[in-house]
Coordinates of C-alpha atoms and ligand atoms in Angstrom, one line a residue:
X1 CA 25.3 -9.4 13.5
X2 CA 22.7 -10.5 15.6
X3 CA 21.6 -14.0 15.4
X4 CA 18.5 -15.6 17.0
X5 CA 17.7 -19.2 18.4
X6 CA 14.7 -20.9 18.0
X7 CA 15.0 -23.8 20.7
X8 CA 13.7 -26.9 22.8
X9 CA 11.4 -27.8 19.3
X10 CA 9.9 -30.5 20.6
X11 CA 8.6 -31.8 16.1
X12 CA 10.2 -29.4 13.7
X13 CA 8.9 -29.5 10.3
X14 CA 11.4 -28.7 7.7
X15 CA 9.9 -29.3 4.9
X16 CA 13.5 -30.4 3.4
X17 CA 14.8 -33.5 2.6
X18 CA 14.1 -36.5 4.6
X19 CA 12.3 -39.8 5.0
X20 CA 9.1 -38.8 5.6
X21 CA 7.4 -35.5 3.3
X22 CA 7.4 -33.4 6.3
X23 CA 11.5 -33.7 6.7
X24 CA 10.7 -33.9 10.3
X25 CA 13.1 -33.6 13.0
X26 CA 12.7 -33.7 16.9
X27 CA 14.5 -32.0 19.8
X28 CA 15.8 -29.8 17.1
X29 CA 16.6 -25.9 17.0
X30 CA 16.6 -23.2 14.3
X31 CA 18.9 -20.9 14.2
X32 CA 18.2 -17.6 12.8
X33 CA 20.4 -14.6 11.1
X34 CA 19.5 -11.6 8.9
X35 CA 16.5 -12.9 8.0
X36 CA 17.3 -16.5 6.9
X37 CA 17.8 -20.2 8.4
X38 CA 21.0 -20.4 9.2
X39 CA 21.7 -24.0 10.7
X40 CA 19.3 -26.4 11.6
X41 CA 20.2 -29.4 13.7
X42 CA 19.8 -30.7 17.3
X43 CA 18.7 -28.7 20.3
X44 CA 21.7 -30.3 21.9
X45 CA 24.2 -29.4 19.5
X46 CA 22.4 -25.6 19.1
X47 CA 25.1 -22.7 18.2
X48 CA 24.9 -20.1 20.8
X49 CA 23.0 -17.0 19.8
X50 CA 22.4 -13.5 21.2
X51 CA 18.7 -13.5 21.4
X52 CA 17.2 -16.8 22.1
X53 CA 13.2 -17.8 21.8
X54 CA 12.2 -21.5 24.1
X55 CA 9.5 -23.1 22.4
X56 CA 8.8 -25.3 25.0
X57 CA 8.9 -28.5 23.5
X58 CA 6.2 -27.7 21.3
X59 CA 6.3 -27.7 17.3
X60 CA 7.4 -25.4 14.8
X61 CA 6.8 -25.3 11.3
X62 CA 7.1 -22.9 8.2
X63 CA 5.1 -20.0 7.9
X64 CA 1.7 -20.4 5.8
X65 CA 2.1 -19.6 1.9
X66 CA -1.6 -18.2 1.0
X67 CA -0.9 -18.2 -2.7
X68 CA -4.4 -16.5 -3.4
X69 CA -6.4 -14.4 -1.8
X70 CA -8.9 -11.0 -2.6
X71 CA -7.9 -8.2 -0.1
X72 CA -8.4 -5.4 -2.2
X73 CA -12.5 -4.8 -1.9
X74 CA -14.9 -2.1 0.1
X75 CA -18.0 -3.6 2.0
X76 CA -18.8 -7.1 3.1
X77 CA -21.3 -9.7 1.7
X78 CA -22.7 -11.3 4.9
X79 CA -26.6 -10.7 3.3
X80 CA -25.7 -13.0 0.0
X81 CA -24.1 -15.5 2.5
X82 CA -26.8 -15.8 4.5
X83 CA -29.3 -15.9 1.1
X84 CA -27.2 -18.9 0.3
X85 CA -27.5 -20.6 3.7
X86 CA -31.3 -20.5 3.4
X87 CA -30.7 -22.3 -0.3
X88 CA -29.6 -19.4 -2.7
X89 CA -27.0 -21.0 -5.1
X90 CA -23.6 -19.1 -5.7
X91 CA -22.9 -17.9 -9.4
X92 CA -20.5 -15.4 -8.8
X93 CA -23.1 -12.3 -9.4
X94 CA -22.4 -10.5 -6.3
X95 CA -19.0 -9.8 -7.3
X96 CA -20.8 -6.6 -9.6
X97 CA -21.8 -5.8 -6.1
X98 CA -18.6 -5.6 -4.4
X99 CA -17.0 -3.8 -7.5
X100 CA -19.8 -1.1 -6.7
X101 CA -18.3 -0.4 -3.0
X102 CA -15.1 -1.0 -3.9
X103 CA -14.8 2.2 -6.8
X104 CA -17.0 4.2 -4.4
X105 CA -14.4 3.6 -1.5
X106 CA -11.3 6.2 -0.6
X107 CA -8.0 4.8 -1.1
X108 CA -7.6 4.7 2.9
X109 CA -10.2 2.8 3.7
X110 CA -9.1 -0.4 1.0
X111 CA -6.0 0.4 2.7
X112 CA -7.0 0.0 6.2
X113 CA -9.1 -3.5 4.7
X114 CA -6.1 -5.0 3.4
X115 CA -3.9 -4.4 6.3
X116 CA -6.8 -5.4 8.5
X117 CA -7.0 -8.7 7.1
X118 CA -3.1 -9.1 6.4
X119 CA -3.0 -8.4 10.1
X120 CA -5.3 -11.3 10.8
X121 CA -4.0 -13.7 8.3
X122 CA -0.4 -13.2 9.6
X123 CA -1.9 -14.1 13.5
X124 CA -2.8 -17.3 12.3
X125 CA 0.3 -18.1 10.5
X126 CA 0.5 -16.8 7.2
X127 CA 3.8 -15.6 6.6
X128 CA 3.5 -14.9 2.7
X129 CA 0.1 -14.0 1.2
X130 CA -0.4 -13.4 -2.6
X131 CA -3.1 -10.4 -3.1
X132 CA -5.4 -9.6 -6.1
X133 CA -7.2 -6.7 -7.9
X134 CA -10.3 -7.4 -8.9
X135 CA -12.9 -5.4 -7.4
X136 CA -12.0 -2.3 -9.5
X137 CA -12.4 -3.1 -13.0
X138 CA -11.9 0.5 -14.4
X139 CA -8.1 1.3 -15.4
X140 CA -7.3 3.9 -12.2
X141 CA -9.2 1.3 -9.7
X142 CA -7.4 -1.7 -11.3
X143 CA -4.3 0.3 -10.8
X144 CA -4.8 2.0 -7.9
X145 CA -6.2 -1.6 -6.2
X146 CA -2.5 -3.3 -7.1
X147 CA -0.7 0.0 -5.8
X148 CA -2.1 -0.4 -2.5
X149 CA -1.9 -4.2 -2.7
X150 CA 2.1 -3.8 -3.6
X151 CA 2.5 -2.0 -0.5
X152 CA 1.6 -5.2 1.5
X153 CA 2.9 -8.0 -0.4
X154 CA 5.2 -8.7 -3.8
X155 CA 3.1 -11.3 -4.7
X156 CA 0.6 -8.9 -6.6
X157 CA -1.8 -10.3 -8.9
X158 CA -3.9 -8.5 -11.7
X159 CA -7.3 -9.8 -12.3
X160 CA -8.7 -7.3 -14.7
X161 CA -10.6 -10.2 -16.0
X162 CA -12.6 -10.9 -12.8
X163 CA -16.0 -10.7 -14.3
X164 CA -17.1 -8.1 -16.9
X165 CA -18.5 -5.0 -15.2
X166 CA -22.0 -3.9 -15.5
X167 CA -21.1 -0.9 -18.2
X168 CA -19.5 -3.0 -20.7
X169 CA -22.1 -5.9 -20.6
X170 CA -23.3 -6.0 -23.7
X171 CA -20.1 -5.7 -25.1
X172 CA -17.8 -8.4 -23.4
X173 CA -15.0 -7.7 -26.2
X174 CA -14.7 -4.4 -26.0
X175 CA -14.1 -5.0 -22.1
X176 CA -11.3 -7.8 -23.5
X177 CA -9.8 -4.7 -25.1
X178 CA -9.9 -2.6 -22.3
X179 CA -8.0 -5.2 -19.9
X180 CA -5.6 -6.3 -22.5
X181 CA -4.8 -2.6 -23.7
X182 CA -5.0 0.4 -21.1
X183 CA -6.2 -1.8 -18.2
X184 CA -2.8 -4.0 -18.5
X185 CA -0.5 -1.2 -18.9
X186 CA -1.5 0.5 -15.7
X187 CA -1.7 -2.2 -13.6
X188 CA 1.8 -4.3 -14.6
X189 CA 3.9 -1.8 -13.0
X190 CA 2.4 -3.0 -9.5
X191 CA 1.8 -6.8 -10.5
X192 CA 4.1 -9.7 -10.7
X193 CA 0.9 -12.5 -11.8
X194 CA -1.9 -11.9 -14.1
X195 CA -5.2 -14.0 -13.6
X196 CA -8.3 -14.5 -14.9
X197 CA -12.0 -15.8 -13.6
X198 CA -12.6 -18.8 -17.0
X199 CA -15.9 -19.7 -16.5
X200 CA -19.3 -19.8 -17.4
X201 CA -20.9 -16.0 -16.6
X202 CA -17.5 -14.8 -16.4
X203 CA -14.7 -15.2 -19.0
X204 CA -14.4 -17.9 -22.2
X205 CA -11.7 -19.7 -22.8
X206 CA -11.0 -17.9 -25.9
X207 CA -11.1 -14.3 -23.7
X208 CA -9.0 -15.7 -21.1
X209 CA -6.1 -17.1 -23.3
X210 CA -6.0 -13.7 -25.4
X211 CA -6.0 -11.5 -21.7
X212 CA -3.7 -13.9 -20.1
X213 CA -1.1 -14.2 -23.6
X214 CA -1.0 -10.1 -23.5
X215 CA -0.2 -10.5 -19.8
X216 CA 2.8 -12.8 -20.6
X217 CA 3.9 -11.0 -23.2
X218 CA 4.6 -7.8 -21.0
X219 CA 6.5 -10.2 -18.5
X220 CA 3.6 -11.3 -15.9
X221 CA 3.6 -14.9 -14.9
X222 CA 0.0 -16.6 -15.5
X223 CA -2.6 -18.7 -12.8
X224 CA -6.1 -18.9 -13.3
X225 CA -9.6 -19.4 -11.5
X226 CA -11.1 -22.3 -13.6
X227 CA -13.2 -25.5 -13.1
X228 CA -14.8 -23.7 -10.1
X229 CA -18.3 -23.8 -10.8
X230 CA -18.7 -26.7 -13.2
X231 CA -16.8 -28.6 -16.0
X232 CA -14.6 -26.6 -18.6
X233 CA -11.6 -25.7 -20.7
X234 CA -9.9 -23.9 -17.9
X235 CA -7.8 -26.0 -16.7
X236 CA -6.1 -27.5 -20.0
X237 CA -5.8 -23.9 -20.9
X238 CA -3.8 -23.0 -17.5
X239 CA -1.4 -26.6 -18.7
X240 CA -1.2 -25.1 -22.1
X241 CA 0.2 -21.6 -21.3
X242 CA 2.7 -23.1 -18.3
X243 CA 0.6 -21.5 -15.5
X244 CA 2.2 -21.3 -12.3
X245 CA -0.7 -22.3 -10.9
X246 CA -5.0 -23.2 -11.7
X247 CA -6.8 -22.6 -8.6
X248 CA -10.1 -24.3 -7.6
X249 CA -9.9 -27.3 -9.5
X250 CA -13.4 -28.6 -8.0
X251 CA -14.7 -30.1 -11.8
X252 CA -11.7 -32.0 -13.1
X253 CA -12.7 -34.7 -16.3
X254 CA -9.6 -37.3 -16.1
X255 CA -7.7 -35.5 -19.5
X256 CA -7.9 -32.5 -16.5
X257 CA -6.1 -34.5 -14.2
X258 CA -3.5 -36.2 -16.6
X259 CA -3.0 -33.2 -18.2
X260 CA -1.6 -31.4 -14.5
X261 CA -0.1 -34.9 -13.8
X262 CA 2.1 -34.3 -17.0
X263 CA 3.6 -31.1 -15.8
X264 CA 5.4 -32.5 -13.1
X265 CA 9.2 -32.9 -14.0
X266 CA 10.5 -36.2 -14.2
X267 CA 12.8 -35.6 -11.3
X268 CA 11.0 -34.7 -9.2
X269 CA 12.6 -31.4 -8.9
X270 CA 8.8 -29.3 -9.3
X271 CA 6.2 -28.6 -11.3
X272 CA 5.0 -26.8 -14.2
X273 CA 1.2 -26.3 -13.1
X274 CA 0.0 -26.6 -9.1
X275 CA -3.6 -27.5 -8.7
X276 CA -4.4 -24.7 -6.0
X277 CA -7.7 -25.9 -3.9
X278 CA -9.6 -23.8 -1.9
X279 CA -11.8 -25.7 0.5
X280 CA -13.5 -22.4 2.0
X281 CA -14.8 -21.7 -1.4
X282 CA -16.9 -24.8 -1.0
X283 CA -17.7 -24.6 2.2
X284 CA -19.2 -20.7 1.8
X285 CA -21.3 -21.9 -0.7
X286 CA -22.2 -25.2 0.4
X287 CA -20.9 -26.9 -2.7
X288 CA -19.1 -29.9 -3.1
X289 CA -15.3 -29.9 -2.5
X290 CA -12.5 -30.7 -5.4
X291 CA -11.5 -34.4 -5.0
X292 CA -7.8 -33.8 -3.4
X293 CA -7.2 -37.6 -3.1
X294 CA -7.7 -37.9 -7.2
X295 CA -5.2 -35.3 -7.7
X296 CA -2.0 -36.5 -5.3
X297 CA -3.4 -39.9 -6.0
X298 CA -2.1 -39.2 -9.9
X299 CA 0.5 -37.2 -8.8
X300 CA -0.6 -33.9 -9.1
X301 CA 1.4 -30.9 -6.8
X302 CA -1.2 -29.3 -5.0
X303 CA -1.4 -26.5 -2.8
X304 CA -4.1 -25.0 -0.4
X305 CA -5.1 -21.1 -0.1
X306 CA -8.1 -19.3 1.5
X307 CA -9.2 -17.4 -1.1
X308 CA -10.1 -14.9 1.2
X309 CA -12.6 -12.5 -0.6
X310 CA -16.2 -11.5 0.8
X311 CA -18.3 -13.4 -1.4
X312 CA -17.6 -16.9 -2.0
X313 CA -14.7 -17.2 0.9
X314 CA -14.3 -14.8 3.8
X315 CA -11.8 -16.7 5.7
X316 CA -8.0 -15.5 6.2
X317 CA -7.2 -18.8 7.9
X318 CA -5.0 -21.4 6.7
X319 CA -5.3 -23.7 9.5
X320 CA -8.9 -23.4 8.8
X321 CA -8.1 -24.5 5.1
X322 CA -5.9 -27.6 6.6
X323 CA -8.9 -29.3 8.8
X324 CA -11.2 -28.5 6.0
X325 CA -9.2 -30.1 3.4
X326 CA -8.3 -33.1 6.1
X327 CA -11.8 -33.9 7.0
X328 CA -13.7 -33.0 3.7
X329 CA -11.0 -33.8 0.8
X330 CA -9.4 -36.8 2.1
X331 CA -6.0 -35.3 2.5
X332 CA -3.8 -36.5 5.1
X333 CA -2.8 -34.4 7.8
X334 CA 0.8 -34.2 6.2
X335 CA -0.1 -33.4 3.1
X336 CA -2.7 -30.7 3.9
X337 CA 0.4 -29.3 6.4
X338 CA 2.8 -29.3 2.9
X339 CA 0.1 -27.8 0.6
X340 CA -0.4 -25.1 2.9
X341 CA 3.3 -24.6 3.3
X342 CA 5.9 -26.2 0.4
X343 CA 2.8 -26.1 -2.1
X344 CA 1.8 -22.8 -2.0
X345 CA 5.6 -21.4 -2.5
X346 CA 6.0 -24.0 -5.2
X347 CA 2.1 -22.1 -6.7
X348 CA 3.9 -19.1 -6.6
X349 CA 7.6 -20.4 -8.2
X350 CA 9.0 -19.6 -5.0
X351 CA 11.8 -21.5 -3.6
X352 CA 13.3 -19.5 -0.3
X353 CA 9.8 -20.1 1.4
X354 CA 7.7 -22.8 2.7
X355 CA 10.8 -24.6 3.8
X356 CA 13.3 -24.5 6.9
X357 CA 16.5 -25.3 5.1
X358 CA 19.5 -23.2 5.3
X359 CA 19.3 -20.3 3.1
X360 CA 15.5 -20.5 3.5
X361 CA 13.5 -17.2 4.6
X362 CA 13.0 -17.4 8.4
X363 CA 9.7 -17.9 8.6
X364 CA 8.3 -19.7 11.2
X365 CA 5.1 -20.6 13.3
X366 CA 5.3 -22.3 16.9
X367 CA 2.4 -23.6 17.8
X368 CA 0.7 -24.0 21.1
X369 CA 0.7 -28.1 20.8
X370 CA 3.2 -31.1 20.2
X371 CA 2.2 -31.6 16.8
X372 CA 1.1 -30.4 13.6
X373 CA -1.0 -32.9 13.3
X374 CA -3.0 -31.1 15.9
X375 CA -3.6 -28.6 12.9
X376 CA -6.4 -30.6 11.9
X377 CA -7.1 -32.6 15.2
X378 CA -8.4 -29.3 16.5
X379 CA -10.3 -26.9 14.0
X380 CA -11.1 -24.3 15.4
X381 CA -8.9 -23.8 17.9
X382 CA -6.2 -20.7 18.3
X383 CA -3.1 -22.7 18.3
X384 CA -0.7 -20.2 16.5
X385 CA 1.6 -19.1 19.6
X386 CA 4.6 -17.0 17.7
X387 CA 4.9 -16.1 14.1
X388 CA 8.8 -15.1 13.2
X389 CA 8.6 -13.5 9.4
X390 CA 11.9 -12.8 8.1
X391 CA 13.9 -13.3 10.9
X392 CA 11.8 -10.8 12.8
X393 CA 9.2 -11.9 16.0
X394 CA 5.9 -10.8 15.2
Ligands
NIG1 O1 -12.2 -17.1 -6.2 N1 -14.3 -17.1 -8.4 C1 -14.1 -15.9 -8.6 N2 -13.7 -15.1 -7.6 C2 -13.8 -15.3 -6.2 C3 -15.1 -15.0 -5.8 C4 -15.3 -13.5 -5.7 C5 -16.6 -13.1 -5.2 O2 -17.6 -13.8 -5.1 O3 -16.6 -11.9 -4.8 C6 -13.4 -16.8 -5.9 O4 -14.2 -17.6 -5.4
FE2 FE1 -10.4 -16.4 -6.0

């Protein structure tokens, strides 16, 4: 058995149990075998190890959990963006767009997109990234979108119910029919979530509880787009069906908030329903960000994601997503740093990610400075050194 030794960690984020959120610990080392943490404890008291990594005195911390993000498309959207930046608002529309690429695309090219951006995602950190359909919205480009999306990631997410496409627009319920009937059964095979756009010009609250219920019933775990664009039932719909997860969260009334507050167990132990934010979102289309201080304030869990996708959010990087949420949503360094780590495993019910406990999944990220908190001190700024993702040096 060969073991590995993460040493000389000069700030060691565990995520784990301690007195401050971060479970920090200095002068510490990791030890790695067959995939997981095996001990963690003091540089000076380190187990000896076969293969052994220095890092310098610098920090380490887990991998990045990007709990949602929109890999599967053909084509980019740089013309709408810069429509925008000249004063254009963002409605969603050019989603129809990207669904036209996408179906016209070969199964090797989404191929080579997905891994190109997995690829890019994992250099700056991201250890686990959750990947949705979306940009086919026919049964075989549904399907074949999460078959090529399951060969990347097991965190697979049908959205079927992304917007409806142009040939069923005058008939949104047959479309509701279509997802929840042939549309569902081909995808589930390849999808562990189900997820659906509720909003205005996309799906009513009505629509998405029936598409979302089918998904459950056929064993699919539920999180939602809602309260993106404006005020609405989204959110208490996500509460109401035990959501994993409601993601955006930028136009939350105070029964929104209480109501995600609620779903936090009363020891402590996790949560029902993670408010997901995704500051790139806002800052791709210039729009105000979600109010992150409201949310931990009341004691919301919330986690951060890119939403990388090519209209509203063509970013694959979380550090990116930390200094946005530090400087624009009022989020402390450390809690940006959890929500990108601890809250986007907890989004996605995981529990052997996010964290360096023993028994955790060895993923870890040294970083080219002292700190994490140079996460957000430097935006911008390559600081991702060495990714290890299960066990294995990247
Ligand atoms: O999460 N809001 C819906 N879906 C994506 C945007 C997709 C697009 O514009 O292509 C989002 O922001
Ligand atoms: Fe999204």
């Amino acid at each position: 058995m060969s073991a590995l030794l993460v040493d000389n960690i000069g700030e060691l984020v565990t995520n784990g149990v301690g007195e401050d959120p971060l479970g920090i610990r200095r002068k510490a080392a990791v030890l790695v075998e067959e995939g997981r943490v095996a001990w963690v404890g003091p540089s000076a008291y380190a187990p000896a190890a076969d293969r052994r990594i220095d890092a310098g005195g610098a920090a380490v911390l887990p991998g990045f959990v990007d709990s949602h993000a929109h890999l599967v498309f053909a084509g980019d959207r740089a013309a709408e963006f810069a429509a925008r930046m000249a004063g254009e608002p963002y409605t969603g529309g050019g989603i129809r767009t990207t669904v036209g690429a996408t179906r016209a695309a070969t199964d090797d090219e989404l191929r080579a997109t997905v891994r190109r951006l997995r690829g890019e995602a994992l250099r700056q950190g991201t250890t686990t990234m959750e990947i949705k359909s979306g940009y086919g919205l026919s049964v075989a480009d549904e399907a074949r979108s999460l078959r090529i999306a399951a060969e990347t990631s097991t965190e697979t997410t049908f959205l079927g119910a992304h917007v409806v496409p142009a040939e069923y627009a005058d008939r949104p319920d047959d479309y509701v029919g279509l997802v929840c009937g042939p549309m569902l059964a081909a995808a589930a095979p390849h999808a562990k979530w189900i997820d659906v756009f509720c909003e205005r010009g996309a799906f009513d609250v009505d629509h998405a509880r029936a598409i979302l219920s089918c998904g459950q019933a056929v064993g699919l775990g539920v999180r939602l787009h809602a309260n993106q664009l404006g005020p609405g039932p989204g959110v208490q719909l996500g509460v109401e069906l035990g959501a994993a997860s409601v993601d955006h969260c930028t136009h939350l009334s105070d029964a929104d908030v209480e109501a995600l507050a609620g779903t936090v167990h009363d020891d402590g132990s996790g949560t029902r329903t993670v408010a997901t934010l995704l500051p790139g979102a806002e800052f791709s289309t210039r729009s105000p960000y979600p109010d992150a201080r409201r949310l931990l304030d009341a004691g919301v869990t919330v986690a951060l994601a890119t939403d990388c996708n090519p209209g509203s959010s063509y970013t694959s990087s979380m550090p990116f997503c930390i200094a946005l949420a530090v400087r624009e949503m009022r989020m402390t360094p450390a809690e940006a740093v959890w929500a990108a780590t601890a809250g986007g495993a907890r989004a996605l019910r995981r529990d052997d990610i996010g964290v360096l406990t023993p028994g955790a999944r060895a993923d870890l990220v040294v970083l080219d400075a002292p700190s994490y908190l140079h996460l957000a001190y430097r935006p911008g700024v390559p600081l991702i050194c060495q990714v290890i993702r299960n066990g294995v040096p990247q």
